[in-house]
Amino acid sequence: MNRNFTNISEYLKVSELRKNRRIIVFLICVMIATAMWFLNALSKVYTTTISFPVKFINPPENRFLADKSTARIDLEVEGQGFTLLRFKMMSYAPLSLDVSEITKNLKAVDGNYTISTRNLITTFEGKLNGELSVTNVTPEVMDIVLDRLETKTVPVVLDIKVDFETQFNLKTPIRTVPDKVKITGPTTVLEKIREVNTKVNISTKLNSDIKQEIDLIHPEKTTISPEKVTLIIQVEKYTEKELKIPIEVLHKPEKASIKLFPSELKVLFTVGLSRFESIKASDFGAYVDYNSIVNNVNILNVTLYKKPEFIQGLRFVPEKVEFLVEKN
């Protein structure tokens, strides 16, 4: 009895194996047939539409591409299935169009060129390395707007924040080399530009000179030459100095005599060591105004009307003086 079950079991295993082999052979045949059909299908010529980005480059001399955004075109192309499949699956860089070339025989209307895309079919096929034949292009026309470039010279305006260590300050005004730059761009843009600013530069606790390149802020749609300028900051140590200067009297009548008490003004300030010896009382000027005299008031305000630009921390005493008028 056991022998019969064993025989039946072995028969079933052999039968199942033969059955599986048939299935495997069948599947392999199906796969081969599918592959052959697929290869045969891809070897045929098809037509499809592929969307490409387009980038405009190389505008004519002294012309500016007003719209630098990347356009898109739809190319109806014809080619082998293998090639079409590869193009459909790949990502690609924009097709570059030479603006100088495609507009050279066209007339512009207010800087606007209308390009018939059908005239560019050969160009597009060349960009596709001749692997596909272009049968149609959408849109039928493309507009390219060119603005005329102008150049003008504008001053460089510093945007800078500095502070110094104790007893140090500027030896000369902060400046840039060059202090003016040439800016090029569309006329409509340049009309609004009066200056070019530097990018914010912060220098703290200075006690020595600085000489470094800094960037300029480019207004949109412009180029600047040079693109950077050299920032120059000269620093020196400062010390205090005191001088006495005479007080002048303005608008005094010829027949009047006036005496001031005191008749001199004491000015105190800090100045760089390089100028300490050269600065004199004659570099300052102070006055009182005779016309400001009020009855029963014998005090006049002192005005300091002249002083050197390079001094710091200026103060003077007195700010008011007494007077005595003597008429001849």
mmCIF file of C-alpha atoms in Angstrom:
data_model
loop_
_atom_site.group_PDB
_atom_site.id
_atom_site.type_symbol
_atom_site.label_atom_id
_atom_site.label_comp_id
_atom_site.label_asym_id
_atom_site.label_seq_id
_atom_site.Cartn_x
_atom_site.Cartn_y
_atom_site.Cartn_z
ATOM 1 C CA MET A 1 0.000 0.000 0.000
ATOM 2 C CA ASN A 2 2.788 2.421 0.971
ATOM 3 C CA ARG A 3 4.616 1.489 -2.190
ATOM 4 C CA ASN A 4 1.596 2.506 -4.294
ATOM 5 C CA PHE A 5 1.418 5.955 -2.574
ATOM 6 C CA THR A 6 5.115 6.463 -3.216
ATOM 7 C CA ASN A 7 4.731 5.639 -6.878
ATOM 8 C CA ILE A 8 1.792 8.015 -7.245
ATOM 9 C CA SER A 9 3.739 10.828 -5.476
ATOM 10 C CA GLU A 10 6.735 10.430 -7.718
ATOM 11 C CA TYR A 11 4.508 10.453 -10.799
ATOM 12 C CA LEU A 12 2.874 13.687 -9.719
ATOM 13 C CA LYS A 13 6.270 15.333 -9.180
ATOM 14 C CA VAL A 14 7.436 14.338 -12.655
ATOM 15 C CA SER A 15 4.140 15.457 -14.167
ATOM 16 C CA GLU A 16 4.305 18.840 -12.339
ATOM 17 C CA LEU A 17 7.887 19.370 -13.464
ATOM 18 C CA ARG A 18 6.980 18.692 -17.077
ATOM 19 C CA LYS A 19 4.042 21.064 -16.744
ATOM 20 C CA ASN A 20 6.268 23.840 -15.266
ATOM 21 C CA ARG A 21 8.769 23.415 -18.045
ATOM 22 C CA ARG A 22 6.042 23.967 -20.599
ATOM 23 C CA ILE A 23 4.937 27.134 -18.787
ATOM 24 C CA ILE A 24 8.508 28.448 -18.581
ATOM 25 C CA VAL A 25 9.100 27.742 -22.252
ATOM 26 C CA PHE A 26 5.843 29.475 -23.098
ATOM 27 C CA LEU A 27 6.753 32.573 -21.037
ATOM 28 C CA ILE A 28 10.201 32.776 -22.611
ATOM 29 C CA CYS A 29 8.626 32.615 -26.049
ATOM 30 C CA VAL A 30 6.191 35.384 -25.117
ATOM 31 C CA MET A 31 9.042 37.564 -23.819
ATOM 32 C CA ILE A 32 11.118 37.002 -26.935
ATOM 33 C CA ALA A 33 8.137 37.772 -29.145
ATOM 34 C CA THR A 34 7.388 40.919 -27.138
ATOM 35 C CA ALA A 35 10.978 42.065 -27.347
ATOM 36 C CA MET A 36 11.088 41.433 -31.069
ATOM 37 C CA TRP A 37 7.838 43.345 -31.531
ATOM 38 C CA PHE A 38 9.109 46.202 -29.369
ATOM 39 C CA LEU A 39 12.395 46.402 -31.270
ATOM 40 C CA ASN A 40 10.583 46.253 -34.565
ATOM 41 C CA ALA A 41 8.181 48.978 -33.435
ATOM 42 C CA LEU A 42 10.973 51.264 -32.254
ATOM 43 C CA SER A 43 12.826 50.872 -35.530
ATOM 44 C CA LYS A 44 9.939 52.487 -37.402
ATOM 45 C CA VAL A 45 9.543 56.213 -38.030
ATOM 46 C CA TYR A 46 7.071 58.161 -35.885
ATOM 47 C CA THR A 47 5.940 61.739 -35.436
ATOM 48 C CA THR A 48 5.528 63.367 -32.017
ATOM 49 C CA THR A 49 5.741 66.757 -30.318
ATOM 50 C CA ILE A 50 8.550 67.647 -27.880
ATOM 51 C CA SER A 51 8.677 70.866 -25.830
ATOM 52 C CA PHE A 52 12.065 72.583 -25.673
ATOM 53 C CA PRO A 53 13.248 75.660 -23.714
ATOM 54 C CA VAL A 54 14.844 78.364 -25.885
ATOM 55 C CA LYS A 55 17.505 80.811 -24.737
ATOM 56 C CA PHE A 56 18.408 83.945 -26.720
ATOM 57 C CA ILE A 57 22.100 84.842 -26.780
ATOM 58 C CA ASN A 58 24.510 87.280 -28.451
ATOM 59 C CA PRO A 59 22.382 90.384 -29.112
ATOM 60 C CA PRO A 60 23.783 92.878 -31.679
ATOM 61 C CA GLU A 61 26.425 95.343 -30.536
ATOM 62 C CA ASN A 62 25.068 98.154 -28.362
ATOM 63 C CA ARG A 63 21.767 96.351 -28.053
ATOM 64 C CA PHE A 64 20.236 94.900 -24.911
ATOM 65 C CA LEU A 65 17.886 91.929 -24.709
ATOM 66 C CA ALA A 66 14.970 93.469 -22.845
ATOM 67 C CA ASP A 67 13.453 90.130 -21.818
ATOM 68 C CA LYS A 68 16.042 87.584 -20.680
ATOM 69 C CA SER A 69 13.518 84.967 -19.623
ATOM 70 C CA THR A 70 13.707 81.554 -21.285
ATOM 71 C CA ALA A 71 10.958 80.933 -23.880
ATOM 72 C CA ARG A 72 9.521 77.541 -24.826
ATOM 73 C CA ILE A 73 8.679 76.085 -28.212
ATOM 74 C CA ASP A 74 6.931 72.893 -29.266
ATOM 75 C CA LEU A 75 8.676 71.036 -32.072
ATOM 76 C CA GLU A 76 6.765 68.504 -34.091
ATOM 77 C CA VAL A 77 9.514 66.040 -34.937
ATOM 78 C CA GLU A 78 9.864 62.899 -36.991
ATOM 79 C CA GLY A 79 12.337 60.149 -36.274
ATOM 80 C CA GLN A 80 12.966 56.548 -35.312
ATOM 81 C CA GLY A 81 11.222 55.283 -32.239
ATOM 82 C CA PHE A 82 14.543 54.683 -30.473
ATOM 83 C CA THR A 83 15.566 58.307 -30.936
ATOM 84 C CA LEU A 84 12.160 59.704 -29.984
ATOM 85 C CA LEU A 85 12.069 57.577 -26.843
ATOM 86 C CA ARG A 86 15.499 58.828 -25.820
ATOM 87 C CA PHE A 87 14.501 62.476 -26.333
ATOM 88 C CA LYS A 88 11.263 61.965 -24.433
ATOM 89 C CA MET A 89 13.089 60.471 -21.459
ATOM 90 C CA MET A 90 16.057 62.826 -21.299
ATOM 91 C CA SER A 91 16.328 66.302 -19.779
ATOM 92 C CA TYR A 92 18.072 68.845 -21.968
ATOM 93 C CA ALA A 93 19.590 72.294 -21.865
ATOM 94 C CA PRO A 94 17.792 75.178 -23.624
ATOM 95 C CA LEU A 95 18.240 75.513 -27.372
ATOM 96 C CA SER A 96 20.410 78.612 -27.838
ATOM 97 C CA LEU A 97 19.456 81.046 -30.592
ATOM 98 C CA ASP A 98 21.950 83.656 -31.806
ATOM 99 C CA VAL A 99 19.955 86.907 -31.824
ATOM 100 C CA SER A 100 22.460 88.720 -34.058
ATOM 101 C CA GLU A 101 22.157 85.955 -36.640
ATOM 102 C CA ILE A 102 18.384 85.507 -36.718
ATOM 103 C CA THR A 103 17.621 89.259 -36.821
ATOM 104 C CA LYS A 104 20.293 90.441 -39.258
ATOM 105 C CA ASN A 105 17.908 90.638 -42.244
ATOM 106 C CA LEU A 106 14.901 91.896 -40.285
ATOM 107 C CA LYS A 107 13.630 95.396 -39.551
ATOM 108 C CA ALA A 108 12.625 96.258 -36.007
ATOM 109 C CA VAL A 109 9.530 98.177 -34.953
ATOM 110 C CA ASP A 110 10.321 100.099 -31.756
ATOM 111 C CA GLY A 111 13.050 97.588 -30.989
ATOM 112 C CA ASN A 112 10.715 94.614 -31.523
ATOM 113 C CA TYR A 113 11.686 91.844 -33.959
ATOM 114 C CA THR A 114 9.062 89.318 -35.103
ATOM 115 C CA ILE A 115 10.683 85.983 -35.968
ATOM 116 C CA SER A 116 8.938 83.352 -38.096
ATOM 117 C CA THR A 117 9.796 80.068 -36.404
ATOM 118 C CA ARG A 118 9.372 78.121 -39.683
ATOM 119 C CA ASN A 119 12.461 79.941 -40.935
ATOM 120 C CA LEU A 120 14.370 78.433 -38.032
ATOM 121 C CA ILE A 121 13.558 74.784 -38.723
ATOM 122 C CA THR A 122 17.019 74.114 -40.146
ATOM 123 C CA THR A 123 18.565 75.803 -37.114
ATOM 124 C CA PHE A 124 16.504 73.665 -34.730
ATOM 125 C CA GLU A 125 17.439 70.477 -36.592
ATOM 126 C CA GLY A 126 21.092 71.432 -36.244
ATOM 127 C CA LYS A 127 20.604 71.923 -32.489
ATOM 128 C CA LEU A 128 19.189 68.376 -32.361
ATOM 129 C CA ASN A 129 22.366 67.075 -34.064
ATOM 130 C CA GLY A 130 20.349 66.045 -37.120
ATOM 131 C CA GLU A 131 18.836 63.085 -35.259
ATOM 132 C CA LEU A 132 15.274 64.308 -35.735
ATOM 133 C CA SER A 133 13.483 65.989 -38.605
ATOM 134 C CA VAL A 134 11.413 69.028 -37.595
ATOM 135 C CA THR A 135 8.088 69.194 -39.448
ATOM 136 C CA ASN A 136 6.359 72.017 -37.564
ATOM 137 C CA VAL A 137 7.016 74.623 -34.866
ATOM 138 C CA THR A 138 4.622 76.167 -32.360
ATOM 139 C CA PRO A 139 4.243 79.106 -31.881
ATOM 140 C CA GLU A 140 4.504 80.270 -35.475
ATOM 141 C CA VAL A 141 6.216 83.540 -34.479
ATOM 142 C CA MET A 142 8.441 84.711 -31.620
ATOM 143 C CA ASP A 143 8.918 88.302 -30.518
ATOM 144 C CA ILE A 144 12.373 89.512 -29.494
ATOM 145 C CA VAL A 145 12.573 92.954 -27.908
ATOM 146 C CA LEU A 146 15.929 94.734 -28.076
ATOM 147 C CA ASP A 147 16.625 98.016 -26.340
ATOM 148 C CA ARG A 148 19.516 100.294 -27.228
ATOM 149 C CA LEU A 149 22.398 100.292 -24.772
ATOM 150 C CA GLU A 150 23.747 103.583 -23.466
ATOM 151 C CA THR A 151 26.740 104.312 -21.245
ATOM 152 C CA LYS A 152 27.232 107.129 -18.769
ATOM 153 C CA THR A 153 29.562 107.970 -15.891
ATOM 154 C CA VAL A 154 28.144 108.262 -12.380
ATOM 155 C CA PRO A 155 29.719 108.851 -8.941
ATOM 156 C CA VAL A 156 30.294 106.054 -6.445
ATOM 157 C CA VAL A 157 28.458 106.655 -3.175
ATOM 158 C CA LEU A 158 29.847 104.911 -0.101
ATOM 159 C CA ASP A 159 27.565 103.020 2.252
ATOM 160 C CA ILE A 160 29.974 102.448 5.125
ATOM 161 C CA LYS A 161 29.944 102.450 8.894
ATOM 162 C CA VAL A 162 33.180 102.918 10.838
ATOM 163 C CA ASP A 163 34.246 103.579 14.379
ATOM 164 C CA PHE A 164 37.683 104.027 15.862
ATOM 165 C CA GLU A 165 39.748 103.092 18.860
ATOM 166 C CA THR A 166 40.146 105.814 21.474
ATOM 167 C CA GLN A 167 42.271 108.763 20.247
ATOM 168 C CA PHE A 168 42.092 107.613 16.598
ATOM 169 C CA ASN A 169 40.140 109.148 13.725
ATOM 170 C CA LEU A 170 40.283 109.853 9.994
ATOM 171 C CA LYS A 171 43.411 111.415 8.545
ATOM 172 C CA THR A 172 41.664 112.116 5.215
ATOM 173 C CA PRO A 173 38.049 111.673 4.079
ATOM 174 C CA ILE A 174 37.050 108.105 3.228
ATOM 175 C CA ARG A 175 37.205 107.616 -0.535
ATOM 176 C CA THR A 176 37.139 105.046 -3.319
ATOM 177 C CA VAL A 177 39.416 104.592 -6.310
ATOM 178 C CA PRO A 178 37.973 105.250 -8.782
ATOM 179 C CA ASP A 179 35.326 107.565 -7.389
ATOM 180 C CA LYS A 180 33.277 107.306 -10.601
ATOM 181 C CA VAL A 181 32.317 104.317 -12.761
ATOM 182 C CA LYS A 182 30.802 103.715 -16.185
ATOM 183 C CA ILE A 183 27.382 102.099 -16.196
ATOM 184 C CA THR A 184 25.825 100.576 -19.315
ATOM 185 C CA GLY A 185 22.203 99.605 -19.809
ATOM 186 C CA PRO A 186 18.915 100.404 -21.541
ATOM 187 C CA THR A 187 18.190 104.096 -21.962
ATOM 188 C CA THR A 188 14.975 103.867 -19.950
ATOM 189 C CA VAL A 189 16.917 102.369 -17.028
ATOM 190 C CA LEU A 190 19.890 104.758 -17.133
ATOM 191 C CA GLU A 191 17.629 107.819 -17.073
ATOM 192 C CA LYS A 192 16.742 106.982 -13.461
ATOM 193 C CA ILE A 193 20.294 106.277 -12.241
ATOM 194 C CA ARG A 194 22.252 109.155 -10.729
ATOM 195 C CA GLU A 195 24.805 107.200 -8.677
ATOM 196 C CA VAL A 196 26.056 103.725 -7.861
ATOM 197 C CA ASN A 197 26.206 102.596 -4.250
ATOM 198 C CA THR A 198 28.718 100.328 -2.583
ATOM 199 C CA LYS A 199 27.554 97.327 -0.610
ATOM 200 C CA VAL A 200 27.394 97.969 3.127
ATOM 201 C CA ASN A 201 30.836 97.755 4.693
ATOM 202 C CA ILE A 202 31.360 97.845 8.451
ATOM 203 C CA SER A 203 34.756 98.451 10.042
ATOM 204 C CA THR A 204 35.060 98.668 13.806
ATOM 205 C CA LYS A 205 37.749 99.809 16.233
ATOM 206 C CA LEU A 206 40.081 101.131 13.585
ATOM 207 C CA ASN A 207 43.605 102.164 14.515
ATOM 208 C CA SER A 208 45.349 101.690 11.154
ATOM 209 C CA ASP A 209 44.794 102.323 7.450
ATOM 210 C CA ILE A 210 42.523 100.163 5.296
ATOM 211 C CA LYS A 211 42.829 99.510 1.569
ATOM 212 C CA GLN A 212 40.530 96.830 0.142
ATOM 213 C CA GLU A 213 38.283 96.026 -2.806
ATOM 214 C CA ILE A 214 34.533 96.332 -2.233
ATOM 215 C CA ASP A 215 31.542 95.390 -4.372
ATOM 216 C CA LEU A 216 29.129 97.747 -6.056
ATOM 217 C CA ILE A 217 25.366 97.305 -6.162
ATOM 218 C CA HIS A 218 24.339 96.665 -9.763
ATOM 219 C CA PRO A 219 21.013 98.156 -10.796
ATOM 220 C CA GLU A 220 18.966 95.608 -12.746
ATOM 221 C CA LYS A 221 19.699 95.170 -16.461
ATOM 222 C CA THR A 222 23.009 97.052 -16.267
ATOM 223 C CA THR A 223 26.718 96.360 -16.324
ATOM 224 C CA ILE A 224 29.320 98.409 -14.461
ATOM 225 C CA SER A 225 32.962 99.025 -15.267
ATOM 226 C CA PRO A 226 34.879 98.470 -13.127
ATOM 227 C CA GLU A 227 32.714 96.042 -11.147
ATOM 228 C CA LYS A 228 34.615 96.758 -7.921
ATOM 229 C CA VAL A 229 36.309 99.787 -6.413
ATOM 230 C CA THR A 230 39.093 100.157 -3.872
ATOM 231 C CA LEU A 231 38.071 101.510 -0.479
ATOM 232 C CA ILE A 232 40.728 103.718 1.129
ATOM 233 C CA ILE A 233 40.562 104.712 4.794
ATOM 234 C CA GLN A 234 43.525 106.576 6.277
ATOM 235 C CA VAL A 235 43.651 106.686 10.072
ATOM 236 C CA GLU A 236 45.869 108.532 12.511
ATOM 237 C CA LYS A 237 46.113 109.341 16.180
ATOM 238 C CA TYR A 238 44.420 112.529 17.409
ATOM 239 C CA THR A 239 45.393 114.860 20.239
ATOM 240 C CA GLU A 240 43.778 117.945 21.761
ATOM 241 C CA LYS A 241 44.784 121.496 20.894
ATOM 242 C CA GLU A 242 43.675 124.920 22.171
ATOM 243 C CA LEU A 243 43.773 128.268 20.358
ATOM 244 C CA LYS A 244 42.572 131.809 21.014
ATOM 245 C CA ILE A 245 40.939 133.739 18.192
ATOM 246 C CA PRO A 246 39.648 137.333 18.004
ATOM 247 C CA ILE A 247 35.902 137.969 17.893
ATOM 248 C CA GLU A 248 34.764 140.145 14.991
ATOM 249 C CA VAL A 249 31.802 142.542 15.075
ATOM 250 C CA LEU A 250 29.465 142.554 12.083
ATOM 251 C CA HIS A 251 27.273 145.463 10.927
ATOM 252 C CA LYS A 252 28.917 147.971 13.277
ATOM 253 C CA PRO A 253 28.119 151.606 12.323
ATOM 254 C CA GLU A 254 31.135 153.710 11.379
ATOM 255 C CA LYS A 255 30.502 156.204 14.176
ATOM 256 C CA ALA A 256 30.030 153.551 16.858
ATOM 257 C CA SER A 257 32.662 151.864 18.948
ATOM 258 C CA ILE A 258 32.058 148.593 20.759
ATOM 259 C CA LYS A 259 34.128 146.709 23.269
ATOM 260 C CA LEU A 260 33.634 143.000 23.978
ATOM 261 C CA PHE A 261 34.297 141.235 27.242
ATOM 262 C CA PRO A 262 36.159 139.019 26.528
ATOM 263 C CA SER A 263 37.319 140.025 23.064
ATOM 264 C CA GLU A 264 38.818 136.620 22.289
ATOM 265 C CA LEU A 265 37.324 133.173 21.948
ATOM 266 C CA LYS A 266 39.006 130.028 23.191
ATOM 267 C CA VAL A 267 38.504 127.064 20.843
ATOM 268 C CA LEU A 268 39.324 123.521 21.880
ATOM 269 C CA PHE A 269 39.410 120.558 19.514
ATOM 270 C CA THR A 270 41.223 117.364 18.624
ATOM 271 C CA VAL A 271 43.345 117.156 15.510
ATOM 272 C CA GLY A 272 45.476 114.528 13.821
ATOM 273 C CA LEU A 273 49.161 114.531 14.685
ATOM 274 C CA SER A 274 50.076 115.184 11.046
ATOM 275 C CA ARG A 275 48.272 118.584 11.178
ATOM 276 C CA PHE A 276 48.887 119.539 14.800
ATOM 277 C CA GLU A 277 51.616 122.081 14.071
ATOM 278 C CA SER A 278 50.120 123.523 10.895
ATOM 279 C CA ILE A 279 46.717 124.510 12.252
ATOM 280 C CA LYS A 280 46.558 128.207 13.228
ATOM 281 C CA ALA A 281 44.147 130.707 14.784
ATOM 282 C CA SER A 282 43.595 132.179 11.313
ATOM 283 C CA ASP A 283 41.909 128.895 10.307
ATOM 284 C CA PHE A 284 38.985 129.887 12.549
ATOM 285 C CA GLY A 285 36.563 132.800 12.515
ATOM 286 C CA ALA A 286 33.979 134.061 15.052
ATOM 287 C CA TYR A 287 31.682 137.075 15.232
ATOM 288 C CA VAL A 288 28.910 138.848 17.072
ATOM 289 C CA ASP A 289 26.203 140.799 15.225
ATOM 290 C CA TYR A 290 25.779 144.473 16.140
ATOM 291 C CA ASN A 291 22.243 144.411 14.681
ATOM 292 C CA SER A 292 21.189 141.831 17.259
ATOM 293 C CA ILE A 293 21.661 144.267 20.165
ATOM 294 C CA VAL A 294 18.480 144.571 22.243
ATOM 295 C CA ASN A 295 17.761 147.522 24.549
ATOM 296 C CA ASN A 296 18.690 146.963 28.162
ATOM 297 C CA VAL A 297 20.529 143.713 27.271
ATOM 298 C CA ASN A 298 24.312 143.829 27.173
ATOM 299 C CA ILE A 299 24.967 140.258 26.016
ATOM 300 C CA LEU A 300 25.593 139.025 22.452
ATOM 301 C CA ASN A 301 25.708 135.472 21.115
ATOM 302 C CA VAL A 302 28.962 134.339 19.532
ATOM 303 C CA THR A 303 28.845 132.549 16.163
ATOM 304 C CA LEU A 304 31.745 130.421 14.956
ATOM 305 C CA TYR A 305 31.531 130.766 11.175
ATOM 306 C CA LYS A 306 34.823 129.236 10.022
ATOM 307 C CA LYS A 307 36.688 126.118 11.056
ATOM 308 C CA PRO A 308 38.835 123.431 9.398
ATOM 309 C CA GLU A 309 36.932 120.363 8.149
ATOM 310 C CA PHE A 310 39.414 117.848 9.507
ATOM 311 C CA ILE A 311 39.153 118.637 13.225
ATOM 312 C CA GLN A 312 37.012 116.717 15.723
ATOM 313 C CA GLY A 313 35.279 117.433 19.018
ATOM 314 C CA LEU A 314 35.161 121.211 18.533
ATOM 315 C CA ARG A 315 33.914 123.366 21.392
ATOM 316 C CA PHE A 316 34.441 127.019 22.288
ATOM 317 C CA VAL A 317 34.060 129.362 25.248
ATOM 318 C CA PRO A 318 32.449 131.689 25.922
ATOM 319 C CA GLU A 319 29.280 131.227 23.833
ATOM 320 C CA LYS A 320 28.074 134.696 24.912
ATOM 321 C CA VAL A 321 30.003 137.917 25.580
ATOM 322 C CA GLU A 322 29.212 141.183 27.272
ATOM 323 C CA PHE A 323 29.707 144.433 25.376
ATOM 324 C CA LEU A 324 29.913 148.179 25.830
ATOM 325 C CA VAL A 325 28.934 150.574 23.052
ATOM 326 C CA GLU A 326 30.642 153.976 22.787
ATOM 327 C CA LYS A 327 29.270 156.457 20.265
ATOM 328 C CA ASN A 328 31.567 159.144 18.935
#
